[in-house]
Short mmCIF file of C-alpha atoms in Angstrom, two decimals:
data_model
loop_
_atom_site.label_atom_id
_atom_site.label_comp_id
_atom_site.label_asym_id
_atom_site.label_seq_id
_atom_site.Cartn_x
_atom_site.Cartn_y
_atom_site.Cartn_z
CA ALA A 859 -0.51 -10.67 60.15
CA PRO A 860 3.10 -9.25 59.40
CA ARG A 861 3.48 -5.57 58.80
CA PRO A 862 4.03 -4.90 55.14
CA ALA A 863 7.88 -4.50 54.15
CA ARG A 864 9.18 -1.17 53.38
CA LYS A 865 9.88 -1.83 49.91
CA ALA A 866 6.34 -2.11 49.34
CA THR A 867 5.10 0.40 46.95
CA ARG A 868 2.09 1.78 45.31
CA SER A 869 1.63 0.83 41.53
CA ASP A 870 3.48 3.77 39.52
CA SER A 871 1.95 2.29 36.12
CA GLY A 872 -1.02 3.83 34.36
CA SER A 873 -3.49 1.02 35.19
CA ARG A 874 -4.36 0.89 39.12
CA HIS A 875 -3.82 -2.29 40.84
CA ILE A 876 -6.48 -3.72 42.99
CA TYR A 877 -6.30 -6.45 45.37
CA ILE A 878 -9.59 -8.78 46.14
CA LEU A 879 -10.13 -10.85 49.27
CA GLU A 880 -13.03 -13.08 48.61
CA GLU A 881 -13.17 -16.72 49.76
CA GLU A 882 -15.74 -17.73 46.80
CA ALA A 883 -13.49 -18.68 43.99
CA ALA A 884 -15.84 -18.04 41.40
CA ALA A 885 -17.21 -14.67 42.56
CA GLY A 886 -13.57 -13.24 42.99
CA GLU A 887 -12.55 -14.53 39.55
CA SER A 888 -15.68 -12.91 37.97
CA MET A 889 -14.98 -9.68 39.74
CA ARG A 890 -11.11 -10.08 38.96
CA LEU A 891 -12.02 -10.49 35.03
CA THR A 892 -14.54 -7.71 34.92
CA LEU A 893 -12.22 -5.19 36.73
CA ASN A 894 -9.46 -6.16 34.39
CA ASN A 895 -11.98 -5.58 31.29
CA PHE A 896 -12.24 -2.21 32.78
CA GLY A 897 -8.21 -1.59 32.76
CA TYR A 898 -7.47 -2.53 36.30
CA GLN A 899 -4.72 -4.88 37.31
CA ALA A 900 -6.87 -6.87 39.65
CA GLU A 901 -5.68 -9.79 41.70
CA HIS A 902 -7.88 -12.31 43.67
CA PHE A 903 -6.95 -13.90 46.74
CA ASN A 904 -8.98 -16.66 48.73
CA SER A 905 -7.09 -16.45 51.94
CA ILE A 906 -5.48 -13.78 54.49
CA ALA A 907 -2.17 -15.72 54.22
CA GLY A 908 -2.17 -15.12 50.50
CA LEU A 909 -3.16 -11.70 50.80
CA ASP A 910 -0.42 -10.81 53.27
CA ALA A 911 2.22 -12.57 51.43
CA ALA A 912 1.17 -10.24 48.25
CA LEU A 913 1.26 -7.16 50.59
CA GLN A 914 4.73 -7.89 51.48
CA GLN A 915 5.81 -7.40 47.89
CA HIS A 916 3.63 -4.70 46.98
CA LEU A 917 0.58 -2.20 48.01
CA PRO A 918 -2.24 -1.94 45.91
CA ASP A 919 -4.13 1.25 45.00
CA ALA A 920 -7.09 -0.12 46.48
CA LEU A 921 -8.51 -3.05 48.48
CA ILE A 922 -11.81 -5.09 48.15
CA VAL A 923 -12.67 -7.30 51.20
CA ASP A 924 -15.34 -9.48 51.77
CA VAL A 925 -16.83 -9.35 55.45
CA ASN A 926 -17.54 -13.08 55.57
CA LEU A 927 -14.63 -15.44 55.42
CA PRO A 928 -15.72 -18.77 56.96
CA GLY A 929 -12.46 -20.29 56.68
CA GLU A 930 -10.41 -17.41 58.67
CA SER A 931 -10.25 -16.94 62.24
CA CYS A 932 -11.46 -13.34 61.82
CA SER A 933 -13.90 -11.64 59.65
CA GLY A 934 -13.03 -9.53 56.83
CA LEU A 935 -13.43 -6.35 58.48
CA ASP A 936 -11.62 -7.23 61.44
CA TYR A 937 -8.50 -7.93 59.19
CA ALA A 938 -8.94 -4.62 57.02
CA ALA A 939 -9.06 -2.61 60.25
CA ARG A 940 -5.70 -4.07 61.83
CA LEU A 941 -4.33 -3.75 58.37
CA GLN A 942 -5.03 -0.05 57.81
CA GLN A 943 -3.67 0.53 61.59
CA ARG A 944 -0.22 -0.99 60.37
CA LEU A 945 -0.17 1.18 57.22
CA ASP A 946 1.65 4.46 56.87
CA ALA A 947 -1.42 5.62 54.81
CA PRO A 948 -4.74 3.92 54.71
CA LEU A 949 -5.73 2.14 51.67
CA PRO A 950 -9.11 2.80 49.67
CA LEU A 951 -11.35 0.01 50.96
CA LEU A 952 -14.51 -1.38 49.54
CA VAL A 953 -16.30 -3.66 51.44
CA LEU A 954 -18.69 -6.86 50.03
CA THR A 955 -21.07 -8.28 52.60
CA GLN A 956 -24.36 -10.55 52.61
CA GLN A 957 -25.84 -8.28 55.48
CA ASP A 958 -26.03 -4.58 54.97
CA ASP A 959 -27.27 -3.75 58.62
CA PHE A 960 -26.30 -0.49 60.55
CA ALA A 961 -23.85 -2.21 62.77
CA THR A 962 -21.90 -3.97 59.89
CA GLN A 963 -21.86 -0.60 58.04
CA LEU A 964 -20.71 1.52 60.95
CA GLN A 965 -17.88 -1.13 61.53
CA ALA A 966 -17.08 -0.89 57.98
CA VAL A 967 -16.86 3.04 58.09
CA ARG A 968 -14.47 2.76 61.27
CA ALA A 969 -12.20 0.48 59.21
CA GLY A 970 -11.94 3.23 56.48
CA ALA A 971 -14.36 1.84 53.80
CA LEU A 972 -15.27 4.09 51.18
CA GLY A 973 -17.78 1.92 49.52
CA PHE A 974 -20.38 -0.88 50.85
CA PHE A 975 -21.78 -3.30 48.43
CA ALA A 976 -24.39 -6.12 49.31
CA LYS A 977 -24.00 -9.30 47.53
CA PRO A 978 -24.50 -10.19 44.47
CA VAL A 979 -22.35 -7.54 43.80
CA ASP A 980 -23.02 -5.00 40.61
CA ILE A 981 -19.44 -5.09 39.64
CA PRO A 982 -19.80 -2.06 37.06
CA GLN A 983 -21.28 0.02 40.29
CA LEU A 984 -18.62 -1.15 42.54
CA GLU A 985 -15.90 0.26 39.56
CA SER A 986 -17.69 3.56 39.74
CA ARG A 987 -16.89 3.68 43.32
CA LEU A 988 -13.52 3.05 42.47
CA GLU A 989 -12.94 5.47 40.13
CA ARG A 990 -14.56 8.13 41.98
CA CYS A 991 -12.11 7.30 44.89
CA PHE A 992 -9.31 7.65 42.63
CA ALA A 993 -10.64 10.92 41.26
CA GLN A 994 -10.58 12.47 44.66
CA GLN A 995 -7.59 11.12 45.60
CA HIS A 996 -5.24 12.20 42.57
CA GLY A 997 -7.09 15.39 41.10
CA GLU A 998 -5.25 18.21 39.70
CA PRO A 999 -3.84 20.80 42.14
CA TYR A 1000 -6.21 23.37 43.56
CA ARG A 1001 -5.64 27.05 41.93
CA VAL A 1002 -5.56 29.80 44.21
CA LEU A 1003 -5.13 33.53 43.23
CA ILE A 1004 -3.85 35.99 46.10
CA VAL A 1005 -4.68 39.67 45.83
CA ASP A 1006 -2.85 41.46 48.35
CA ASP A 1007 -0.69 44.89 47.84
CA ASP A 1008 1.64 43.40 50.93
CA GLN A 1009 4.35 41.57 48.87
CA ASP A 1010 5.75 40.04 51.86
CA LEU A 1011 2.53 38.65 53.26
CA ALA A 1012 1.34 37.57 49.88
CA SER A 1013 4.66 35.73 49.40
CA ARG A 1014 4.34 33.99 52.72
CA TYR A 1015 0.72 32.82 51.85
CA SER A 1016 1.86 31.78 48.56
CA LEU A 1017 4.75 29.74 50.03
CA VAL A 1018 2.51 27.91 52.49
CA LEU A 1019 -0.36 26.92 49.94
CA ARG A 1020 2.37 26.06 47.50
CA GLY A 1021 3.83 23.47 50.25
CA ALA A 1022 0.47 22.06 50.79
CA GLY A 1023 0.52 21.21 46.82
CA MET A 1024 -1.54 24.15 45.33
CA LEU A 1025 -1.15 26.16 42.43
CA VAL A 1026 -0.74 29.86 43.42
CA GLU A 1027 -0.59 33.20 41.65
CA VAL A 1028 0.01 36.40 43.29
CA LEU A 1029 -1.64 39.86 42.10
CA ARG A 1030 -0.72 43.17 43.73
CA GLU A 1031 -2.65 45.57 41.14
CA PRO A 1032 -6.33 44.99 41.46
CA ALA A 1033 -6.76 46.44 37.79
CA GLN A 1034 -5.10 43.13 36.31
CA ILE A 1035 -7.74 40.93 37.81
CA PHE A 1036 -9.60 40.18 34.60
CA ALA A 1037 -6.41 38.89 32.91
CA HIS A 1038 -5.67 36.69 35.84
CA LEU A 1039 -9.29 35.25 36.33
CA ARG A 1040 -9.59 34.53 32.69
CA ASP A 1041 -5.90 32.90 32.21
CA PHE A 1042 -5.39 31.32 35.42
CA ASN A 1043 -9.09 30.36 35.93
CA PRO A 1044 -8.61 30.13 39.98
CA GLU A 1045 -10.75 28.22 42.13
CA VAL A 1046 -10.44 30.24 45.13
CA VAL A 1047 -9.64 33.99 45.44
CA LEU A 1048 -7.69 35.16 48.78
CA LEU A 1049 -8.65 38.93 48.77
CA ASP A 1050 -6.96 41.66 51.15
CA VAL A 1051 -9.69 44.02 52.52
CA ASN A 1052 -7.73 47.04 52.71
CA MET A 1053 -5.88 48.24 49.50
CA PRO A 1054 -5.32 51.54 48.53
CA ASP A 1055 -6.77 52.16 45.26
CA CYS A 1056 -9.35 49.51 45.36
CA THR A 1057 -10.61 47.89 48.47
CA GLY A 1058 -11.29 44.05 48.83
CA PRO A 1059 -15.13 44.38 49.00
CA GLU A 1060 -14.97 46.86 45.87
CA LEU A 1061 -12.91 44.24 43.97
CA ALA A 1062 -15.11 41.53 45.16
CA GLN A 1063 -18.37 43.27 43.81
CA ILE A 1064 -16.17 43.81 40.42
CA ILE A 1065 -15.76 40.04 40.31
CA ARG A 1066 -19.46 39.09 41.04
CA CYS A 1067 -20.57 41.11 38.02
CA ASN A 1068 -19.25 38.66 35.82
CA ASP A 1069 -21.49 35.56 35.54
CA ASP A 1070 -18.64 33.11 34.53
CA TRP A 1071 -16.90 34.03 37.92
CA LEU A 1072 -19.78 33.66 40.29
CA ARG A 1073 -18.71 30.01 41.27
CA ILE A 1074 -15.24 31.24 42.62
CA PRO A 1075 -15.38 31.35 46.55
CA ILE A 1076 -13.76 34.67 47.70
CA ILE A 1077 -12.02 34.65 50.94
CA TYR A 1078 -11.26 38.06 52.70
CA LEU A 1079 -7.97 38.50 54.43
CA SER A 1080 -7.93 41.32 57.03
CA ALA A 1081 -6.90 42.39 60.42
CA GLU A 1082 -10.28 43.83 60.92
CA THR A 1083 -11.87 42.31 64.19
CA ASP A 1084 -15.01 44.70 64.08
CA ILE A 1085 -17.70 41.63 63.34
CA ALA A 1086 -19.89 44.36 61.94
CA LYS A 1087 -17.37 45.54 59.29
CA GLN A 1088 -16.81 41.95 58.35
CA MET A 1089 -20.42 41.14 57.99
CA SER A 1090 -20.62 43.82 55.94
CA ALA A 1091 -17.90 42.90 53.63
CA LEU A 1092 -19.48 39.57 53.38
CA ILE A 1093 -22.97 40.81 52.54
CA LYS A 1094 -21.56 42.75 49.52
CA ALA A 1095 -19.66 40.05 48.15
CA GLY A 1096 -17.69 37.30 49.67
CA ASP A 1097 -17.81 33.70 51.16
CA ASP A 1098 -15.67 33.55 54.23
CA PHE A 1099 -13.51 36.01 56.45
CA VAL A 1100 -10.16 35.29 57.70
CA SER A 1101 -8.41 37.45 60.48
CA LYS A 1102 -4.83 38.23 60.31
CA PRO A 1103 -2.49 36.74 61.61
CA ILE A 1104 -3.56 33.05 60.57
CA SER A 1105 -1.74 29.93 61.31
CA ASP A 1106 -0.45 28.11 58.39
CA HIS A 1107 -2.38 25.12 59.18
CA ALA A 1108 -5.81 27.17 59.33
CA LEU A 1109 -5.09 29.02 56.16
CA VAL A 1110 -4.50 25.72 54.17
CA ALA A 1111 -7.58 24.23 55.72
CA THR A 1112 -9.62 27.11 54.81
CA VAL A 1113 -8.48 27.31 51.31
CA PHE A 1114 -8.55 23.68 50.96
CA SER A 1115 -12.38 23.27 51.97
CA ARG A 1116 -13.51 26.17 49.83
CA ALA A 1117 -11.58 24.94 46.76
CA GLN A 1118 -12.72 21.37 47.08
CA ARG A 1119 -16.33 22.42 47.26
CA ALA A 1120 -15.89 24.74 44.17
CA ARG A 1121 -14.22 22.03 42.04
CA LEU A 1122 -17.34 19.82 43.12
CA LEU A 1123 -19.75 22.57 42.11
CA SER A 1124 -17.97 23.31 38.90
CA ASN A 1125 -17.82 19.66 37.93
CA ALA A 1126 -21.41 19.19 38.75
CA LEU A 1127 -22.41 22.04 36.48
CA ALA A 1128 -20.28 21.10 33.46
CA ARG A 1129 -20.44 17.39 33.72
CA ASP A 1130 -23.29 15.07 33.32
CA SER A 1131 -24.38 13.68 36.72
CA LEU A 1132 -24.97 9.97 35.67
CA THR A 1133 -21.53 9.55 34.11
CA GLY A 1134 -19.10 12.43 35.15
CA LEU A 1135 -18.50 12.98 31.34
CA LEU A 1136 -19.00 16.26 29.82
CA LYS A 1137 -22.20 17.39 28.59
CA HIS A 1138 -23.72 17.94 25.27
CA GLY A 1139 -22.59 21.35 24.74
CA ASP A 1140 -19.21 21.02 26.18
CA ILE A 1141 -18.27 18.04 24.15
CA LYS A 1142 -19.34 19.75 20.99
CA GLU A 1143 -17.21 22.57 21.68
CA GLN A 1144 -14.16 20.28 22.10
CA VAL A 1145 -14.94 18.98 18.59
CA ALA A 1146 -14.51 22.47 17.13
CA ILE A 1147 -11.39 23.18 19.65
CA GLU A 1148 -9.73 19.88 18.35
CA LEU A 1149 -10.49 20.46 14.96
CA GLU A 1150 -8.75 23.87 14.89
CA ARG A 1151 -5.71 22.41 16.48
CA ALA A 1152 -5.39 19.48 14.24
CA LEU A 1153 -5.69 21.98 11.10
CA ARG A 1154 -2.86 24.13 12.71
CA SER A 1155 -0.63 21.38 13.42
CA GLY A 1156 -1.36 19.12 10.43
CA ASP A 1157 -1.81 16.06 12.51
CA ARG A 1158 -4.96 14.08 12.17
CA ALA A 1159 -7.62 13.68 14.76
CA SER A 1160 -10.60 11.35 15.08
CA VAL A 1161 -14.23 11.95 16.38
CA ALA A 1162 -16.17 8.83 17.21
CA MET A 1163 -19.99 8.48 18.09
CA LEU A 1164 -20.88 5.51 20.20
CA ASP A 1165 -24.35 4.20 20.76
CA ILE A 1166 -25.49 1.03 23.21
CA ASP A 1167 -27.15 -1.43 21.25
CA HIS A 1168 -30.89 -2.26 21.86
CA PHE A 1169 -30.78 -0.12 25.06
CA LYS A 1170 -34.70 0.25 25.00
CA ARG A 1171 -34.68 -3.32 25.58
CA VAL A 1172 -32.52 -3.20 28.95
CA ASN A 1173 -34.74 -0.49 30.21
CA ASP A 1174 -37.92 -2.48 29.20
CA SER A 1175 -36.62 -5.90 30.47
CA HIS A 1176 -34.78 -4.78 33.55
CA GLY A 1177 -35.58 -1.43 34.57
CA HIS A 1178 -34.28 2.12 34.23
CA ALA A 1179 -31.86 1.53 37.34
CA ALA A 1180 -30.16 -1.21 35.27
CA GLY A 1181 -30.14 1.02 32.21
CA ASP A 1182 -28.41 3.84 34.11
CA ASN A 1183 -25.74 1.30 35.60
CA VAL A 1184 -25.04 0.13 31.70
CA ILE A 1185 -24.51 3.87 30.84
CA ARG A 1186 -22.33 4.44 33.91
CA ALA A 1187 -20.30 1.18 33.21
CA LEU A 1188 -19.50 2.32 29.47
CA ALA A 1189 -18.45 5.86 30.74
CA ASN A 1190 -16.16 4.37 33.08
CA LEU A 1191 -14.75 1.91 30.63
CA LEU A 1192 -13.99 4.91 27.94
CA ARG A 1193 -12.51 6.88 30.72
CA GLN A 1194 -10.10 3.82 31.72
CA ARG A 1195 -9.25 2.87 28.26
CA LEU A 1196 -8.86 6.38 26.45
CA ARG A 1197 -5.99 8.72 27.05
CA ARG A 1198 -5.98 11.83 29.61
CA ILE A 1199 -6.05 14.06 26.37
CA ASP A 1200 -9.03 12.75 24.83
CA SER A 1201 -12.12 14.60 25.37
CA LEU A 1202 -15.22 12.40 26.23
CA GLY A 1203 -18.97 13.29 26.65
CA ARG A 1204 -22.51 11.99 27.09
CA TYR A 1205 -23.98 13.23 23.91
CA GLY A 1206 -27.61 12.28 24.89
CA GLY A 1207 -29.32 9.24 26.44
CA GLU A 1208 -27.17 6.28 25.53
CA GLU A 1209 -25.09 7.76 23.12
CA PHE A 1210 -21.48 9.12 23.44
CA LEU A 1211 -19.10 11.32 21.68
CA ALA A 1212 -15.15 10.99 21.92
CA VAL A 1213 -12.62 13.34 20.64
CA LEU A 1214 -9.04 11.81 19.99
CA PRO A 1215 -6.24 14.22 19.36
CA ASP A 1216 -3.15 13.05 17.25
CA CYS A 1217 -5.21 9.71 16.15
CA PRO A 1218 -5.91 8.78 12.88
CA PRO A 1219 -9.19 7.10 12.27
CA GLU A 1220 -7.46 3.56 11.51
CA GLN A 1221 -5.82 4.00 14.91
CA ALA A 1222 -8.93 5.19 16.56
CA ARG A 1223 -10.79 2.04 15.08
CA LEU A 1224 -8.45 -0.55 16.51
CA ILE A 1225 -8.91 1.35 20.04
CA LEU A 1226 -12.62 1.49 19.91
CA ASP A 1227 -12.90 -2.03 18.84
CA GLU A 1228 -11.21 -3.32 21.97
CA ILE A 1229 -13.43 -0.96 23.92
CA ARG A 1230 -16.31 -2.67 22.16
CA GLN A 1231 -14.95 -6.23 23.09
CA ARG A 1232 -14.45 -5.29 26.78
CA PHE A 1233 -17.71 -3.81 26.95
CA ALA A 1234 -19.59 -6.93 25.48
CA GLU A 1235 -17.75 -8.98 28.05
CA LEU A 1236 -19.16 -6.94 31.27
CA ARG A 1237 -22.02 -8.64 33.14
CA PHE A 1238 -24.54 -6.84 34.78
CA ILE A 1239 -26.91 -7.99 37.56
CA ALA A 1240 -30.68 -6.97 37.78
CA GLU A 1241 -33.90 -8.13 39.11
CA GLY A 1242 -34.56 -9.81 35.71
CA GLY A 1243 -31.22 -11.70 36.05
CA GLU A 1244 -27.81 -11.24 34.65
CA PHE A 1245 -27.29 -9.59 31.15
CA SER A 1246 -24.93 -8.12 29.00
CA CYS A 1247 -24.89 -5.32 26.26
CA THR A 1248 -22.93 -4.44 22.96
CA LEU A 1249 -22.25 -1.04 21.36
CA SER A 1250 -21.64 0.41 17.92
CA ALA A 1251 -19.35 3.22 16.95
CA GLY A 1252 -18.76 5.25 14.10
CA ILE A 1253 -15.44 7.42 13.49
CA ALA A 1254 -14.73 10.14 11.44
CA GLY A 1255 -11.11 12.08 10.96
CA THR A 1256 -10.34 15.42 10.51
CA ASP A 1257 -9.78 17.14 7.36
CA VAL A 1258 -9.51 20.73 5.69
CA HIS A 1259 -13.08 20.30 4.01
CA SER A 1260 -15.21 19.37 7.16
CA ASP A 1261 -16.16 21.87 9.83
CA ALA A 1262 -17.03 20.74 13.39
CA GLU A 1263 -20.54 20.06 12.65
CA GLN A 1264 -20.01 18.31 9.57
CA LEU A 1265 -17.28 16.26 11.20
CA ARG A 1266 -19.48 14.94 13.78
CA GLU A 1267 -22.19 14.15 11.24
CA ARG A 1268 -19.79 12.01 9.25
CA ALA A 1269 -19.04 10.22 12.27
CA ASP A 1270 -22.87 9.84 13.08
CA LYS A 1271 -23.46 8.46 9.59
CA ALA A 1272 -20.61 5.88 10.20
CA LEU A 1273 -22.32 4.99 13.62
CA TYR A 1274 -25.80 4.71 11.45
CA ALA A 1275 -24.15 2.45 9.04
CA ALA A 1276 -22.60 0.16 12.09
CA LYS A 1277 -26.31 0.09 13.18
CA HIS A 1278 -27.74 -1.10 10.24
CA GLY A 1279 -24.88 -3.58 9.48
CA GLY A 1280 -25.59 -5.68 12.34
CA ARG A 1281 -24.44 -3.63 15.36
CA ASN A 1282 -21.84 -4.50 17.77
CA GLN A 1283 -19.24 -2.95 15.36
CA VAL A 1284 -17.15 0.09 14.64
CA ARG A 1285 -17.39 1.50 11.21
CA LEU A 1286 -15.16 4.57 9.73
CA ALA A 1287 -16.89 7.22 7.87
CA GLU A 1288 -16.56 7.38 3.98
#
């Protein structure tokens, strides 16, 4: 196959571009339509030649390949492996297969696969993996706080880490640590051990006295080579010890690995494990924050409560695993279809809460009604066969007469009216 042309570039639009290589027309088209419902721009190809022609013009954001291609001279994995070698940077790759043996999975991993799905494919589950891949690739820059009285050295570290795409603040006075932790909210603290008025281990212990900052990794920087002294500093409060001088590559690798782990842990604590959305308490707090902002600016915001219709039937008929897939699919659909500034949370069970800044209720109704239609078109696969679900939603707009709890209750009453009005609809609060 020819090498993709230099003019081929990844998608710059808001929606992700996905290429699907699947010889079976019905399965490929079903996948394309479902991913489009999720907000992706998906294209289906039933031959390697067709896919190669598209690659000459445009590189997708991800590639989905079926292992079994009876009409081709090579398997989907062989083709994907050769394609990845020709690219300057590998594409996120998801693999579809009828066999899930170890050898096939090993070959898939060697080709750069980030997901492996047995047929028939649960497409909402596949979309969830796509979303996770993109979140890892295009997350916000890591935030690093450097505390060092040596201005030249701190500036050098800052320059190196900024060059690696991180956000960096430098602090020379330990007494200002509280303001920096509160305002900058670092994901890693680089801490000099030997400072004149307050040593690194002492400052680390001060940081650890506050439960809100327990999750922040502390990396000591020091020319100290005595292992016993290094261990003493780590035991008091700290997570890693880096000896000066340190190479640029080693500094970036150490900070990156710690920051990545810290962010994963922070997200796990703040977000619902099934959906990746905010938990009950956090999304309720967003309602209060957005109400205050709307009252200050004079712009109207909307709060929406959403609930999956007849969800108990899904669990009873298809099992709780299928029910989890439905919940996850709705969470992903909401995340895809709403804006970055909107807040989403799993309010409880199969119920969701969305906060839409600068969005009047009438506009919110149009947005959520489109999401309702898209959700109804999704198809789920379980042991009991293929099935679909619907949702109901209630929307309330901010005003000077409602506090945060009253605003949520008004949206909940509108949801209740939608349920009793026949379900599969969106209602505005009176």
